[in-house]
Amino acid sequence: MAHKPINIPVVTAEPVDTDVFIKGLWRQNPIFVQVLGMCPTLAVTNSAINALTMGLATLFVLVMSCGLVSLLRRVIPHHGRIAGFVLIVATFVTIADYAIQAVSLEVHKALGAFVSLIVVNCIILGRIEAFAAKNDLKPAVLDALGMGLGFAAALLVLGGVRELLGSGSIFGARLFGESFAPWVVMLLPSGGFLVLGVLVLGVAWLKTGQAEESK
Amino acid sequence: MGQAGTGAARNGTGPLFRTLVGLGVVCSALIAMVYDLTQPLIRQQRLEVLEEAIFSLWPQGRAMQSLRVDAAGELSRVDAAAPTDDVAHAVYDANQRLLGFAIIASGMGYQDRIALLYAYDAREEQVKGIRVLESRETPGLGDRIGYDKRFTASFATLPIPLDDDGRLMNKLAAAKPGTRSQPWEIDTISGATISSRAVVDIVNRSAARWLSVLREESEKESR
């Protein structure tokens, strides 16, 4: 019986795909680990609903753009790729912008210019250039899903903590009585830096602990 | 996994031009399609937000008519309006009797433009309430113009009489917190002085433009 040639891959695709998906959620979380996309992160996380909407809008744009770039990667000429990528990203951002307006004008107003500014979010162009433009559709979409969900979850944690301390509520539902004095600073940009700093520190501490345990 | 690079072999301007034009056409078509789908929903949302604000100022209100005033001071009726347009709304009760008006006014605040809606009762010559429609004032400070009870209560029954020529007898004035001594003065919010002064200025400018024509309209309706 003839042996298989050694250059045929024997590892199945699942573990690689799972890793591609999971790395954005924790190991390479765009906010807590890569510290990317700080502009929307600090600006719109003054309430949980704003943070969630921004997270979902970015997730949509990231997945759709990475998917389309992956499909068109052999069509878009290398030297004009950035223009092509930005065109694709801007299209999905415009679609997300209309969709948010159609669902809730109040949230759209609260997010202001930051929905349009998803076009220049470095996570999106970063994932397209570093991953989607070099990979097939499935891994490209999985990578975008992982990174997008990691981004959205991180925004939601930040928004939740800031709203809880700054307004005494979560998604607008008041949790404390009238006697609660809100920490207004948490709703201001300085509060964003404070909470983000503490969370980045906490994640780094957890990751260090994990690394030491695995040694 | 696929190949590295994005069609690295093609380097002329022709393929680049064709690709970008093609992408542009497809993207524009996609945007146009989504625009067509979402516009009715967005218009509906705007109208709902506006109606909710108007009927919260006039709880007995059941119907409304949008009005516009031209440069010559002539009133005309318009179909529907976006919340930020320079329009007023005549509000009617269930018996089609004119209750009063809800006027949209806007101007610069501390951070950005503030759009607000205030109720005007032409018979009693009073402002009957105020709602902030749009503001990006500092959360926790300037944005209190929308929910600070003492500030909004100052506009609940605020006399704003006109003289025989239709000019404001007393312009509204912003007073330091707790120093209000005249009926036309508004207590500003501590920590939100600029935003509360901006609201007073916006109402003053809008009142100068609207109140005399709306008083005439109200007199016509009651005849």
Coordinates of C-alpha atoms in Angstrom, one line a residue:
Chain A
M1 CA 0.0 0.0 0.0
A2 CA 1.4 3.4 -1.1
H3 CA 2.1 6.0 1.5
K4 CA 0.4 9.4 1.2
P5 CA 2.8 12.2 0.0
I6 CA 3.9 14.2 3.0
N7 CA 2.9 17.6 1.7
I8 CA -0.9 16.8 1.9
P9 CA -2.3 18.5 4.9
V10 CA -3.8 16.0 7.4
V11 CA -5.2 18.5 9.9
T12 CA -8.9 19.2 9.4
A13 CA -10.1 22.8 8.9
E14 CA -12.2 23.1 12.0
P15 CA -9.6 23.9 14.7
V16 CA -8.1 26.6 12.4
D17 CA -11.5 28.1 11.8
T18 CA -12.4 28.0 15.5
D19 CA -9.2 29.7 16.3
V20 CA -9.7 32.3 13.6
F21 CA -13.1 33.1 15.1
I22 CA -12.2 33.0 18.8
K23 CA -9.0 35.0 18.7
G24 CA -10.9 38.3 18.2
L25 CA -13.1 37.6 21.2
W26 CA -10.4 37.3 23.8
R27 CA -6.7 36.7 22.8
Q28 CA -6.6 39.6 20.2
N29 CA -9.6 41.5 21.4
P30 CA -9.6 44.8 19.3
I31 CA -10.2 47.1 22.3
F32 CA -8.8 45.4 25.4
V33 CA -5.7 43.8 23.8
Q34 CA -5.0 45.6 20.5
V35 CA -6.3 49.0 21.8
L36 CA -7.7 49.9 18.4
G37 CA -10.7 52.0 17.4
M38 CA -10.3 54.2 20.5
C39 CA -12.3 57.2 19.0
P40 CA -15.7 55.5 18.9
T41 CA -14.8 53.4 22.0
L42 CA -14.4 56.5 24.2
A43 CA -17.0 58.7 22.4
V44 CA -20.2 56.6 22.3
T45 CA -19.9 54.4 25.4
N46 CA -21.7 56.8 27.7
S47 CA -24.7 54.5 27.7
A48 CA -25.3 50.8 27.1
I49 CA -27.7 51.2 24.2
N50 CA -25.4 53.6 22.3
A51 CA -22.5 51.2 22.9
L52 CA -24.5 48.2 21.7
T53 CA -25.8 50.0 18.6
M54 CA -22.3 51.1 17.7
G55 CA -20.9 47.6 18.3
L56 CA -23.6 45.9 16.1
A57 CA -23.2 48.5 13.3
T58 CA -19.4 47.9 13.3
L59 CA -19.9 44.2 13.4
F60 CA -22.2 44.4 10.3
V61 CA -19.8 46.6 8.4
L62 CA -16.8 44.5 9.3
V63 CA -18.5 41.1 8.3
M64 CA -20.0 42.4 5.1
S65 CA -16.8 44.3 4.0
C66 CA -14.5 41.5 4.8
G67 CA -16.7 39.0 3.0
L68 CA -17.0 41.2 -0.1
V69 CA -13.2 42.0 -0.2
S70 CA -12.4 38.3 0.2
L71 CA -14.7 37.5 -2.8
L72 CA -13.2 40.3 -4.9
R73 CA -9.6 40.0 -3.8
R74 CA -8.4 38.6 -7.2
V75 CA -10.4 41.4 -9.1
I76 CA -9.2 44.5 -7.2
P77 CA -5.7 45.5 -8.5
H78 CA -3.1 45.5 -5.8
H79 CA -2.0 49.2 -6.2
G80 CA -5.6 50.5 -6.0
R81 CA -6.8 48.2 -3.2
I82 CA -7.1 50.9 -0.5
A83 CA -9.5 53.0 -2.7
G84 CA -11.5 49.9 -3.4
F85 CA -11.7 48.8 0.2
V86 CA -12.8 52.3 1.4
L87 CA -15.5 52.3 -1.3
I88 CA -16.8 49.0 0.0
V89 CA -16.6 49.9 3.6
A90 CA -18.3 53.3 3.0
T91 CA -21.2 51.6 1.2
F92 CA -21.9 49.3 4.2
V93 CA -21.5 52.2 6.6
T94 CA -24.1 54.2 4.7
I95 CA -26.5 51.2 4.8
A96 CA -25.9 50.8 8.6
D97 CA -26.5 54.5 9.0
Y98 CA -29.9 54.3 7.2
A99 CA -30.9 51.2 9.1
I100 CA -30.2 52.8 12.5
Q101 CA -32.2 55.9 11.5
A102 CA -35.1 53.6 10.5
V103 CA -35.0 51.7 13.8
S104 CA -34.5 54.6 16.3
L105 CA -33.9 58.2 15.6
E106 CA -33.0 58.8 19.2
V107 CA -30.1 56.4 19.1
H108 CA -29.0 57.8 15.7
K109 CA -28.9 61.3 17.2
A110 CA -27.0 60.1 20.3
L111 CA -24.3 58.4 18.1
G112 CA -24.0 61.6 15.9
A113 CA -21.1 61.5 13.5
F114 CA -19.6 58.4 14.9
V115 CA -21.7 56.1 12.7
S116 CA -20.3 57.7 9.6
L117 CA -16.8 57.6 11.1
I118 CA -16.9 53.7 11.1
V119 CA -15.5 54.2 7.6
V120 CA -12.2 55.2 9.1
N121 CA -12.3 52.7 12.0
C122 CA -8.8 51.1 11.9
I123 CA -10.1 47.7 13.0
I124 CA -12.1 47.4 9.7
L125 CA -9.4 48.5 7.3
G126 CA -6.9 46.6 9.5
R127 CA -8.8 43.2 9.2
I128 CA -9.4 43.7 5.5
E129 CA -5.8 44.4 4.7
A130 CA -4.3 41.9 7.1
F131 CA -6.7 39.0 6.7
A132 CA -9.7 39.3 4.3
A133 CA -7.6 40.3 1.3
K134 CA -5.5 37.3 1.7
N135 CA -8.0 34.6 2.6
D136 CA -11.0 32.7 1.3
L137 CA -14.6 33.8 2.1
K138 CA -15.1 31.4 5.1
P139 CA -12.1 32.3 7.2
A140 CA -12.5 36.0 6.3
V141 CA -16.0 36.1 7.5
L142 CA -15.2 34.1 10.7
D143 CA -12.3 36.4 11.5
A144 CA -14.6 39.4 11.0
L145 CA -17.3 37.9 13.1
G146 CA -14.9 37.2 15.9
M147 CA -13.3 40.6 15.8
G148 CA -16.7 42.3 15.5
L149 CA -18.2 40.4 18.3
G150 CA -15.1 41.1 20.5
F151 CA -15.4 44.8 19.7
A152 CA -19.2 44.9 20.4
A153 CA -18.8 43.0 23.6
A154 CA -16.0 45.2 24.8
L155 CA -18.1 48.4 23.9
L156 CA -21.1 46.9 25.8
V157 CA -19.0 46.3 28.9
L158 CA -17.6 49.8 28.8
G159 CA -21.1 51.4 28.1
G160 CA -22.7 49.3 30.8
V161 CA -20.2 50.2 33.5
R162 CA -20.3 54.0 32.5
E163 CA -24.1 54.1 32.4
L164 CA -24.4 52.2 35.7
L165 CA -22.0 54.6 37.5
G166 CA -22.8 57.8 35.6
S167 CA -26.6 57.5 35.5
G168 CA -27.5 54.7 37.9
S169 CA -29.2 52.7 35.2
I170 CA -28.7 50.0 32.6
F171 CA -30.4 50.3 29.2
G172 CA -32.4 53.2 30.7
A173 CA -33.8 51.1 33.6
R174 CA -33.0 52.8 36.9
L175 CA -31.3 50.4 39.3
F176 CA -30.8 52.6 42.3
G177 CA -33.2 54.8 44.3
E178 CA -33.5 58.6 44.2
S179 CA -30.8 58.9 46.8
F180 CA -28.1 57.6 44.3
A181 CA -25.8 60.5 43.3
P182 CA -24.6 59.8 39.8
W183 CA -20.9 60.1 39.0
V184 CA -21.3 62.5 36.2
V185 CA -17.6 62.2 35.4
M186 CA -18.3 58.6 34.1
L187 CA -20.4 60.0 31.3
L188 CA -17.7 62.6 30.3
P189 CA -14.6 61.6 28.1
S190 CA -12.4 61.4 31.3
G191 CA -14.8 58.7 32.6
G192 CA -14.3 56.8 29.4
F193 CA -10.5 56.9 29.8
L194 CA -10.8 55.8 33.5
V195 CA -13.1 52.8 32.8
L196 CA -11.1 51.8 29.7
G197 CA -7.9 52.0 31.6
V198 CA -9.2 49.8 34.5
L199 CA -10.6 47.2 32.1
V200 CA -7.4 47.0 29.9
L201 CA -5.5 46.6 33.1
G202 CA -7.9 43.8 34.3
V203 CA -7.7 42.0 31.0
A204 CA -3.9 42.2 30.9
W205 CA -3.8 40.9 34.5
L206 CA -6.0 37.9 33.7
K207 CA -4.0 37.1 30.6
T208 CA -0.7 37.2 32.5
G209 CA -2.3 34.9 35.1
Q210 CA -3.4 32.5 32.4
A211 CA 0.1 32.5 30.7
E212 CA 1.8 31.8 34.0
E213 CA -0.6 28.9 34.8
S214 CA 0.0 27.3 31.4
K215 CA 3.8 27.3 31.9
Chain B
M1 CA -6.2 29.4 2.3
G2 CA -6.1 31.6 -0.8
Q3 CA -3.3 33.4 -2.5
A4 CA -1.4 36.3 -0.9
G5 CA -2.0 39.8 -2.3
T6 CA -4.9 41.3 -4.2
G7 CA -4.4 40.5 -7.8
A8 CA -0.8 41.7 -7.6
A9 CA -0.2 40.8 -11.3
R10 CA -2.4 43.6 -12.6
N11 CA -0.7 46.9 -12.5
G12 CA -2.0 49.1 -15.3
T13 CA -4.4 52.0 -14.8
G14 CA -7.0 50.3 -17.1
P15 CA -7.9 47.5 -14.7
L16 CA -7.9 49.9 -11.8
F17 CA -10.2 52.3 -13.5
R18 CA -12.6 49.5 -14.6
T19 CA -12.6 47.9 -11.1
L20 CA -13.3 51.2 -9.3
V21 CA -16.0 52.3 -11.7
G22 CA -17.6 48.9 -11.6
L23 CA -17.4 48.8 -7.8
G24 CA -18.8 52.4 -7.7
V25 CA -21.8 51.5 -9.8
V26 CA -22.6 48.4 -7.7
C27 CA -22.2 50.3 -4.4
S28 CA -24.3 53.2 -5.6
A29 CA -27.1 50.8 -6.7
L30 CA -27.0 49.1 -3.3
I31 CA -27.1 52.4 -1.4
A32 CA -30.0 53.6 -3.6
M33 CA -31.9 50.4 -2.9
V34 CA -31.5 50.6 0.8
Y35 CA -32.4 54.3 0.7
D36 CA -35.7 53.6 -1.0
L37 CA -36.4 50.8 1.5
T38 CA -35.6 52.9 4.7
Q39 CA -36.9 56.4 3.7
P40 CA -40.6 55.7 4.5
L41 CA -39.6 54.2 7.9
I42 CA -37.3 57.2 8.7
R43 CA -40.0 59.7 7.7
Q44 CA -42.5 57.8 9.9
Q45 CA -40.0 57.8 12.8
R46 CA -39.5 61.6 12.5
L47 CA -43.2 62.2 12.4
E48 CA -43.8 60.0 15.5
V49 CA -41.1 61.7 17.5
L50 CA -42.6 65.1 16.6
E51 CA -46.2 64.1 17.3
E52 CA -45.2 62.6 20.6
A53 CA -43.5 65.9 21.6
I54 CA -46.3 68.1 20.4
F55 CA -49.1 66.1 22.1
S56 CA -47.0 65.9 25.3
L57 CA -47.1 69.7 25.3
W58 CA -50.8 69.8 24.5
P59 CA -52.3 66.7 26.2
Q60 CA -55.8 67.5 24.9
G61 CA -54.5 67.8 21.3
R62 CA -55.8 65.2 18.8
A63 CA -54.9 66.8 15.4
M64 CA -52.3 69.2 14.1
Q65 CA -51.6 71.3 11.1
S66 CA -48.0 72.4 10.1
L67 CA -47.6 76.1 9.2
R68 CA -44.8 78.0 7.6
V69 CA -44.2 81.8 7.5
D70 CA -42.6 83.5 4.6
A71 CA -40.4 86.6 4.6
A72 CA -43.5 88.9 4.2
G73 CA -45.0 87.4 7.4
E74 CA -47.7 85.4 5.5
L75 CA -48.7 82.1 6.9
S76 CA -49.1 79.0 4.7
R77 CA -50.1 75.5 5.4
V78 CA -47.6 72.7 4.7
D79 CA -48.2 68.9 4.6
A80 CA -45.7 67.4 7.0
A81 CA -42.4 68.6 8.3
A82 CA -39.1 67.3 9.5
P83 CA -38.6 68.0 13.2
T84 CA -35.8 70.5 12.5
D85 CA -37.6 72.6 10.0
D86 CA -38.5 76.1 10.7
V87 CA -42.2 75.4 11.2
A88 CA -45.0 75.8 13.7
H89 CA -47.9 73.5 14.3
A90 CA -51.4 74.5 15.1
V91 CA -52.9 72.0 17.6
Y92 CA -56.6 71.1 17.7
D93 CA -58.7 69.2 20.2
A94 CA -61.2 66.4 19.5
N95 CA -63.8 69.0 18.4
Q96 CA -61.4 70.7 15.9
R97 CA -61.1 73.7 18.3
L98 CA -57.7 75.4 18.2
L99 CA -55.9 74.8 21.4
G100 CA -52.6 76.7 20.6
F101 CA -49.4 76.2 18.8
A102 CA -46.2 74.2 19.0
I103 CA -43.3 76.0 17.5
I104 CA -40.0 74.4 16.4
A105 CA -37.0 76.7 17.0
S106 CA -33.3 76.1 16.7
G107 CA -29.9 77.8 17.3
M108 CA -26.4 77.2 18.5
G109 CA -25.8 75.7 22.0
Y110 CA -22.5 75.1 23.7
Q111 CA -21.5 72.0 21.7
D112 CA -23.8 72.1 18.6
R113 CA -27.1 73.2 17.3
I114 CA -30.1 72.8 19.7
A115 CA -33.5 72.2 18.2
L116 CA -36.5 72.6 20.5
L117 CA -40.3 72.8 20.5
Y118 CA -42.3 75.2 22.7
A119 CA -46.0 75.5 23.2
Y120 CA -47.6 78.9 22.7
D121 CA -51.1 79.8 23.9
A122 CA -52.1 82.9 21.9
R123 CA -55.3 83.6 23.9
E124 CA -53.4 83.6 27.2
E125 CA -50.2 85.0 25.7
Q126 CA -48.1 82.4 27.5
V127 CA -45.5 79.8 26.7
K128 CA -47.0 76.6 28.0
G129 CA -44.0 74.2 28.0
I130 CA -40.8 73.3 26.2
R131 CA -39.2 70.1 24.8
V132 CA -35.7 69.6 23.5
L133 CA -35.9 67.8 20.2
E134 CA -32.2 67.6 19.4
S135 CA -29.1 68.5 21.4
R136 CA -25.5 67.3 21.7
E137 CA -24.9 69.3 24.9
T138 CA -22.4 67.8 27.4
P139 CA -24.0 64.8 29.0
G140 CA -24.8 65.4 32.7
L141 CA -24.3 69.2 32.4
G142 CA -25.6 71.0 29.3
D143 CA -28.0 68.3 28.4
R144 CA -30.0 69.1 31.6
I145 CA -31.8 71.7 29.5
G146 CA -33.9 68.8 28.4
Y147 CA -34.8 67.3 31.8
D148 CA -33.9 69.7 34.7
K149 CA -37.3 70.0 36.3
R150 CA -36.8 73.5 37.7
F151 CA -35.6 74.8 34.3
T152 CA -38.4 73.2 32.2
A153 CA -40.9 74.3 34.8
S154 CA -39.9 78.0 34.2
F155 CA -41.5 77.6 30.7
A156 CA -44.7 75.9 31.9
T157 CA -46.7 79.1 32.3
L158 CA -44.4 81.8 31.1
P159 CA -46.1 85.1 30.2
I160 CA -44.9 86.4 26.8
P161 CA -47.2 89.3 26.0
L162 CA -47.1 91.2 22.7
D163 CA -47.8 94.9 22.2
D164 CA -50.4 96.2 19.7
D165 CA -47.7 96.2 16.9
G166 CA -47.1 92.5 17.6
R167 CA -43.7 93.0 19.2
L168 CA -42.6 91.3 22.4
M169 CA -43.3 93.6 25.4
N170 CA -40.4 92.0 27.4
K171 CA -37.8 89.7 25.9
L172 CA -37.1 86.6 28.0
A173 CA -34.0 87.0 30.0
A174 CA -31.6 84.5 31.6
A175 CA -31.1 85.0 35.4
K176 CA -28.4 83.4 37.6
P177 CA -29.7 80.4 39.4
G178 CA -32.1 81.4 42.2
T179 CA -32.1 85.2 41.4
R180 CA -35.2 85.3 39.2
S181 CA -37.3 88.4 40.1
Q182 CA -39.4 89.2 37.0
P183 CA -42.0 87.0 35.4
W184 CA -40.1 87.0 32.1
E185 CA -36.8 85.8 33.7
I186 CA -35.6 82.2 33.5
D187 CA -33.4 80.6 36.1
T188 CA -30.4 79.2 34.3
I189 CA -29.0 75.8 35.4
S190 CA -25.9 75.8 37.5
G191 CA -23.2 74.1 35.4
A192 CA -25.1 74.6 32.2
T193 CA -25.2 78.4 32.0
I194 CA -24.3 78.6 28.3
S195 CA -26.8 75.9 27.2
S196 CA -29.6 77.5 29.2
R197 CA -28.8 81.0 27.9
A198 CA -28.8 79.5 24.4
V199 CA -32.4 78.1 25.0
V200 CA -33.6 81.5 26.1
D201 CA -32.0 83.2 23.0
I202 CA -33.5 80.6 20.7
V203 CA -37.0 81.1 22.1
N204 CA -36.6 84.9 22.0
R205 CA -35.6 84.8 18.3
S206 CA -38.3 82.4 17.4
A207 CA -41.0 84.3 19.3
A208 CA -40.1 87.6 17.5
R209 CA -40.6 85.8 14.2
W210 CA -43.7 83.8 15.0
L211 CA -45.9 85.1 17.8
S212 CA -47.6 88.0 16.1
V213 CA -48.6 86.0 13.0
L214 CA -49.8 83.1 15.2
R215 CA -51.8 85.5 17.4
E216 CA -53.5 86.8 14.2
E217 CA -54.2 83.3 13.1
S218 CA -55.7 82.4 16.5
E219 CA -57.9 85.5 16.4
K220 CA -59.1 84.5 12.9
E221 CA -59.9 81.0 14.0
S222 CA -61.9 82.2 17.1
R223 CA -64.0 84.6 15.0

